[in-house]
């Protein structure tokens, strides 16, 4: 039996990158999976490859973030697990971030998880059923580089939201945790490195050499960890913000 056998899992932001890896891992572990994304072509291909159900949604719209949960419940009768994996990493420092860019980061990186969690927890509490939620955070919640000011602020907010919601619903047996991931090898990161940092085809090799473990974070490894946190095997853990990274925050040389 898989770790998520007979579970209904909603993965928001599941059409590519870390989210897509989580979709594949959850299906492999026996879950019935619904996932959202903005690009229909990409989402429909992943759905065809995995058997998961794709729902096209722009999560920057709170109504669509909530509706992703409604559609999953309509299709399968309930939601047992939620993953908030959508993320925006557009660059902007304190001095050059526009109000529009700031609002985009808050909409995708903080507001969308908030309202998706609101809808999913409402379903769980109405059924008096336990559940699990994993938010994909970032090590930028600890401060982040200067060029990710709004992103870092949103991810710090997500860490606070996780603790608040986990505390509020601990006696409902709804476990809520965040995984703060570090530098990860994804399609989106490849596009970001090329667009914002002028990176060439060898950027992955250069980046890997700069890391303690000699590689960037890998999507399949993150996905396996998320599946574990969603599953009953992770026990009673809730309200945890886990640094999934190879750099030790607070450590000094």
Tab-separated table of C-alpha atoms in Angstrom:
chain	number	residue	atom	x	y	z
A	1	UNK	CA	0.000	0.000	0.000
A	2	UNK	CA	1.201	3.480	-0.855
A	3	UNK	CA	1.646	6.212	1.736
A	4	UNK	CA	-1.408	8.068	0.400
A	5	UNK	CA	-3.643	5.131	-0.469
A	6	UNK	CA	-7.311	6.206	-0.749
A	7	UNK	CA	-6.493	9.866	-0.024
A	8	UNK	CA	-7.872	12.737	-2.102
A	9	UNK	CA	-5.072	15.257	-2.629
A	10	UNK	CA	-5.323	18.769	-4.070
A	11	UNK	CA	-2.066	20.281	-5.350
A	12	UNK	CA	-2.344	23.967	-6.165
A	13	UNK	CA	0.346	25.040	-8.612
A	14	UNK	CA	0.842	21.448	-9.692
A	15	UNK	CA	1.363	21.717	-13.425
A	16	UNK	CA	5.149	22.192	-13.403
A	17	UNK	CA	8.262	22.242	-11.238
A	18	UNK	CA	8.001	21.115	-7.626
A	19	UNK	CA	4.208	20.975	-7.843
A	20	UNK	CA	4.294	18.576	-10.784
A	21	UNK	CA	6.790	16.399	-8.933
A	22	UNK	CA	4.387	16.251	-5.991
A	23	UNK	CA	1.506	15.295	-8.295
A	24	UNK	CA	3.536	12.386	-9.687
A	25	UNK	CA	4.687	11.249	-6.240
A	26	UNK	CA	1.174	11.423	-4.766
A	27	UNK	CA	-0.286	9.392	-7.641
A	28	UNK	CA	2.513	6.840	-7.251
A	29	UNK	CA	1.651	6.535	-3.536
A	30	UNK	CA	-1.985	5.701	-4.249
A	31	UNK	CA	-3.714	9.090	-4.007
A	32	UNK	CA	-6.528	10.452	-6.119
A	33	UNK	CA	-5.040	13.770	-7.220
A	34	UNK	CA	-6.522	17.051	-8.412
A	35	UNK	CA	-4.097	19.786	-9.391
A	36	UNK	CA	-4.304	23.342	-10.660
A	37	UNK	CA	-2.270	25.480	-13.015
A	38	UNK	CA	-2.627	28.410	-15.362
A	39	UNK	CA	-1.418	26.799	-18.584
A	40	UNK	CA	-3.973	24.375	-19.990
A	41	UNK	CA	-1.586	22.667	-22.406
A	42	UNK	CA	0.951	21.825	-19.705
A	43	UNK	CA	-1.688	20.793	-17.193
A	44	UNK	CA	-3.568	18.567	-19.602
A	45	UNK	CA	-0.365	16.774	-20.608
A	46	UNK	CA	0.515	16.027	-16.971
A	47	UNK	CA	-3.043	14.853	-16.365
A	48	UNK	CA	-2.803	12.487	-19.330
A	49	UNK	CA	0.567	11.180	-18.120
A	50	UNK	CA	-0.505	10.581	-14.508
A	51	UNK	CA	-4.261	10.084	-14.452
A	52	UNK	CA	-4.648	13.077	-12.139
A	53	UNK	CA	-7.416	15.615	-12.725
A	54	UNK	CA	-6.385	19.071	-13.995
A	55	UNK	CA	-8.296	22.237	-13.082
A	56	UNK	CA	-7.239	25.410	-14.824
A	57	UNK	CA	-7.022	28.243	-12.297
A	58	UNK	CA	-5.359	31.605	-11.794
A	59	UNK	CA	-4.582	31.465	-8.095
A	60	UNK	CA	-3.942	35.202	-7.885
A	61	UNK	CA	-7.751	35.445	-7.842
A	62	UNK	CA	-8.951	34.433	-4.339
A	63	UNK	CA	-12.218	33.166	-5.768
A	64	UNK	CA	-10.358	30.757	-8.052
A	65	UNK	CA	-8.091	29.646	-5.202
A	66	UNK	CA	-11.163	28.775	-3.147
A	67	UNK	CA	-12.913	27.231	-6.153
A	68	UNK	CA	-10.046	24.778	-6.680
A	69	UNK	CA	-11.124	23.138	-3.426
A	70	UNK	CA	-14.789	23.268	-4.369
A	71	UNK	CA	-14.085	21.489	-7.667
A	72	UNK	CA	-12.039	18.797	-5.946
A	73	UNK	CA	-14.836	18.175	-3.433
A	74	UNK	CA	-17.460	18.145	-6.198
A	75	UNK	CA	-15.419	15.568	-8.124
A	76	UNK	CA	-14.411	13.273	-5.247
A	77	UNK	CA	-16.629	14.115	-2.269
A	78	UNK	CA	-13.861	15.382	0.002
A	79	UNK	CA	-10.271	16.613	0.312
A	80	UNK	CA	-7.894	14.798	2.647
A	81	UNK	CA	-4.691	16.635	1.796
A	82	UNK	CA	-3.741	20.010	0.335
A	83	UNK	CA	-0.415	21.177	-1.056
A	84	UNK	CA	0.138	24.855	-1.865
A	85	UNK	CA	2.991	24.733	-4.361
A	86	UNK	CA	2.351	27.740	-6.608
A	87	UNK	CA	5.079	30.360	-6.451
A	88	UNK	CA	6.215	33.581	-8.078
A	89	UNK	CA	9.923	34.464	-7.962
A	90	UNK	CA	10.100	37.648	-10.053
A	91	UNK	CA	13.018	39.787	-8.928
A	92	UNK	CA	12.713	43.071	-7.084
A	93	UNK	CA	14.655	44.764	-4.297
A	94	UNK	CA	13.353	47.092	-1.593
A	95	UNK	CA	14.251	50.059	-3.789
A	96	UNK	CA	12.915	48.940	-7.160
A	97	UNK	CA	9.874	46.794	-6.338
A	98	UNK	CA	6.741	48.443	-7.678
A	99	UNK	CA	3.382	48.250	-5.913
A	100	UNK	CA	2.201	46.049	-8.775
A	101	UNK	CA	5.064	43.555	-8.318
A	102	UNK	CA	4.581	43.559	-4.542
A	103	UNK	CA	0.876	42.794	-4.964
A	104	UNK	CA	1.651	39.964	-7.415
A	105	UNK	CA	3.940	38.312	-4.879
A	106	UNK	CA	1.411	38.622	-2.083
A	107	UNK	CA	-1.379	37.331	-4.329
A	108	UNK	CA	0.397	34.143	-5.412
A	109	UNK	CA	2.769	33.427	-2.533
A	110	UNK	CA	0.532	34.291	0.424
A	111	UNK	CA	-3.070	35.158	-0.391
A	112	UNK	CA	-3.681	32.108	-2.615
A	113	UNK	CA	-2.507	29.627	0.064
A	114	UNK	CA	-4.603	31.475	2.660
A	115	UNK	CA	-7.867	31.159	0.760
A	116	UNK	CA	-7.177	27.639	-0.505
A	117	UNK	CA	-6.543	26.592	3.110
A	118	UNK	CA	-9.700	28.388	4.189
A	119	UNK	CA	-11.800	26.364	1.752
A	120	UNK	CA	-10.093	23.042	2.460
A	121	UNK	CA	-10.212	23.400	6.250
A	122	UNK	CA	-13.892	24.351	5.981
A	123	UNK	CA	-14.513	21.068	4.143
A	124	UNK	CA	-12.547	19.064	6.715
A	125	UNK	CA	-14.200	20.639	9.745
A	126	UNK	CA	-17.675	20.312	8.227
A	127	UNK	CA	-17.049	16.573	7.888
A	128	UNK	CA	-15.317	16.413	11.298
A	129	UNK	CA	-12.497	14.670	9.481
A	130	UNK	CA	-8.723	14.918	9.977
A	131	UNK	CA	-6.473	16.157	7.214
A	132	UNK	CA	-3.028	17.387	6.301
A	133	UNK	CA	-1.731	20.487	4.542
A	134	UNK	CA	1.783	21.210	3.300
A	135	UNK	CA	2.782	24.670	2.126
A	136	UNK	CA	5.837	25.029	-0.078
A	137	UNK	CA	7.788	27.860	1.483
A	138	UNK	CA	11.303	29.134	0.896
A	139	UNK	CA	14.478	29.637	2.866
A	140	UNK	CA	13.993	33.287	1.902
A	141	UNK	CA	11.560	33.408	4.821
A	142	UNK	CA	14.720	33.839	6.936
A	143	UNK	CA	15.619	37.061	5.096
A	144	UNK	CA	16.531	36.229	1.514
A	145	UNK	CA	18.762	38.030	-0.980
A	146	UNK	CA	18.272	41.741	-1.713
A	147	UNK	CA	16.715	41.053	-5.124
A	148	UNK	CA	13.846	39.021	-3.603
A	149	UNK	CA	12.393	41.540	-1.160
A	150	UNK	CA	8.680	41.034	-1.791
A	151	UNK	CA	9.107	37.288	-2.254
A	152	UNK	CA	10.907	36.997	1.081
A	153	UNK	CA	8.209	39.025	2.821
A	154	UNK	CA	5.466	36.795	1.399
A	155	UNK	CA	7.237	33.560	2.347
A	156	UNK	CA	7.838	34.849	5.877
A	157	UNK	CA	4.101	35.533	6.019
A	158	UNK	CA	3.380	31.991	4.853
A	159	UNK	CA	5.473	30.611	7.718
A	160	UNK	CA	3.445	32.680	10.184
A	161	UNK	CA	0.176	31.623	8.587
A	162	UNK	CA	1.195	27.981	8.868
A	163	UNK	CA	1.819	28.238	12.598
A	164	UNK	CA	-1.363	30.222	13.189
A	165	UNK	CA	-3.620	27.839	11.266
A	166	UNK	CA	-1.954	24.742	12.713
A	167	UNK	CA	-2.511	26.036	16.238
A	168	UNK	CA	-6.117	27.011	15.507
A	169	UNK	CA	-7.029	23.593	14.110
A	170	UNK	CA	-4.873	21.212	16.118
A	171	UNK	CA	-7.896	19.801	17.974
A	172	UNK	CA	-9.639	19.304	14.634
A	173	UNK	CA	-6.719	16.927	13.897
A	174	UNK	CA	-5.763	18.982	10.867
A	175	UNK	CA	-1.988	19.036	10.589
A	176	UNK	CA	-0.428	21.985	8.749
A	177	UNK	CA	3.286	22.301	7.995
A	178	UNK	CA	5.560	24.283	5.683
A	179	UNK	CA	8.626	23.061	3.831
A	180	UNK	CA	11.105	25.904	3.267
A	181	UNK	CA	12.979	24.709	0.205
A	182	UNK	CA	16.317	26.046	-0.986
A	183	UNK	CA	17.761	26.502	-4.469
A	184	UNK	CA	16.040	23.870	-6.616
A	185	UNK	CA	16.569	22.639	-10.160
A	186	UNK	CA	13.273	23.307	-11.978
A	187	UNK	CA	12.129	24.547	-15.379
A	188	UNK	CA	11.043	27.783	-13.734
A	189	UNK	CA	14.439	28.301	-12.122
A	190	UNK	CA	16.122	27.730	-15.480
A	191	UNK	CA	13.956	30.440	-17.052
A	192	UNK	CA	14.591	32.788	-14.117
A	193	UNK	CA	18.362	32.334	-14.247
A	194	UNK	CA	18.405	33.091	-17.958
A	195	UNK	CA	15.968	36.020	-17.828
A	196	UNK	CA	17.223	37.823	-14.720
A	197	UNK	CA	20.845	36.745	-14.349
A	198	UNK	CA	22.057	36.228	-17.934
A	199	UNK	CA	22.876	32.588	-17.219
A	200	UNK	CA	24.152	30.295	-19.946
A	201	UNK	CA	23.578	26.618	-20.596
A	202	UNK	CA	26.142	25.660	-17.955
A	203	UNK	CA	24.494	27.501	-15.035
A	204	UNK	CA	23.376	24.280	-13.345
A	205	UNK	CA	26.916	22.883	-13.276
A	206	UNK	CA	28.312	26.151	-11.916
A	207	UNK	CA	25.569	26.375	-9.306
A	208	UNK	CA	26.085	22.770	-8.205
A	209	UNK	CA	29.797	23.362	-7.623
A	210	UNK	CA	28.946	26.226	-5.263
A	211	UNK	CA	26.696	24.100	-3.038
A	212	UNK	CA	27.819	22.026	-0.020
A	213	UNK	CA	26.318	18.778	-1.361
A	214	UNK	CA	27.541	19.394	-4.912
A	215	UNK	CA	24.074	19.674	-6.399
A	216	UNK	CA	20.937	21.785	-6.346
A	217	UNK	CA	17.774	20.580	-4.630
A	218	UNK	CA	16.000	17.936	-6.709
A	219	UNK	CA	12.273	17.945	-7.362
A	220	UNK	CA	11.770	14.226	-6.780
A	221	UNK	CA	13.493	14.398	-3.385
A	222	UNK	CA	11.298	17.306	-2.294
A	223	UNK	CA	8.191	15.521	-3.567
A	224	UNK	CA	8.988	12.416	-1.536
A	225	UNK	CA	9.386	14.534	1.609
A	226	UNK	CA	6.058	16.270	0.974
A	227	UNK	CA	4.294	12.935	0.509
A	228	UNK	CA	5.721	11.800	3.853
A	229	UNK	CA	4.417	14.961	5.572
A	230	UNK	CA	0.990	14.452	4.011
A	231	UNK	CA	0.856	10.834	5.131
A	232	UNK	CA	-0.006	9.300	8.479
A	233	UNK	CA	3.635	8.193	8.777
A	234	UNK	CA	4.613	11.732	9.767
A	235	UNK	CA	2.700	11.194	12.985
A	236	UNK	CA	1.541	14.146	15.045
A	237	UNK	CA	3.832	16.833	13.615
A	238	UNK	CA	2.034	20.116	12.972
A	239	UNK	CA	2.905	23.801	12.913
A	240	UNK	CA	6.443	22.989	11.803
A	241	UNK	CA	8.368	25.157	9.345
A	242	UNK	CA	11.071	22.814	8.106
A	243	UNK	CA	14.215	24.051	6.354
A	244	UNK	CA	14.769	21.649	3.461
A	245	UNK	CA	18.120	22.986	2.410
A	246	UNK	CA	21.853	22.328	2.512
A	247	UNK	CA	22.759	25.664	4.069
A	248	UNK	CA	22.462	26.069	7.837
A	249	UNK	CA	20.678	29.276	8.767
A	250	UNK	CA	22.303	30.965	11.713
A	251	UNK	CA	25.578	29.126	11.175
A	252	UNK	CA	28.729	31.209	10.820
A	253	UNK	CA	32.273	30.580	9.580
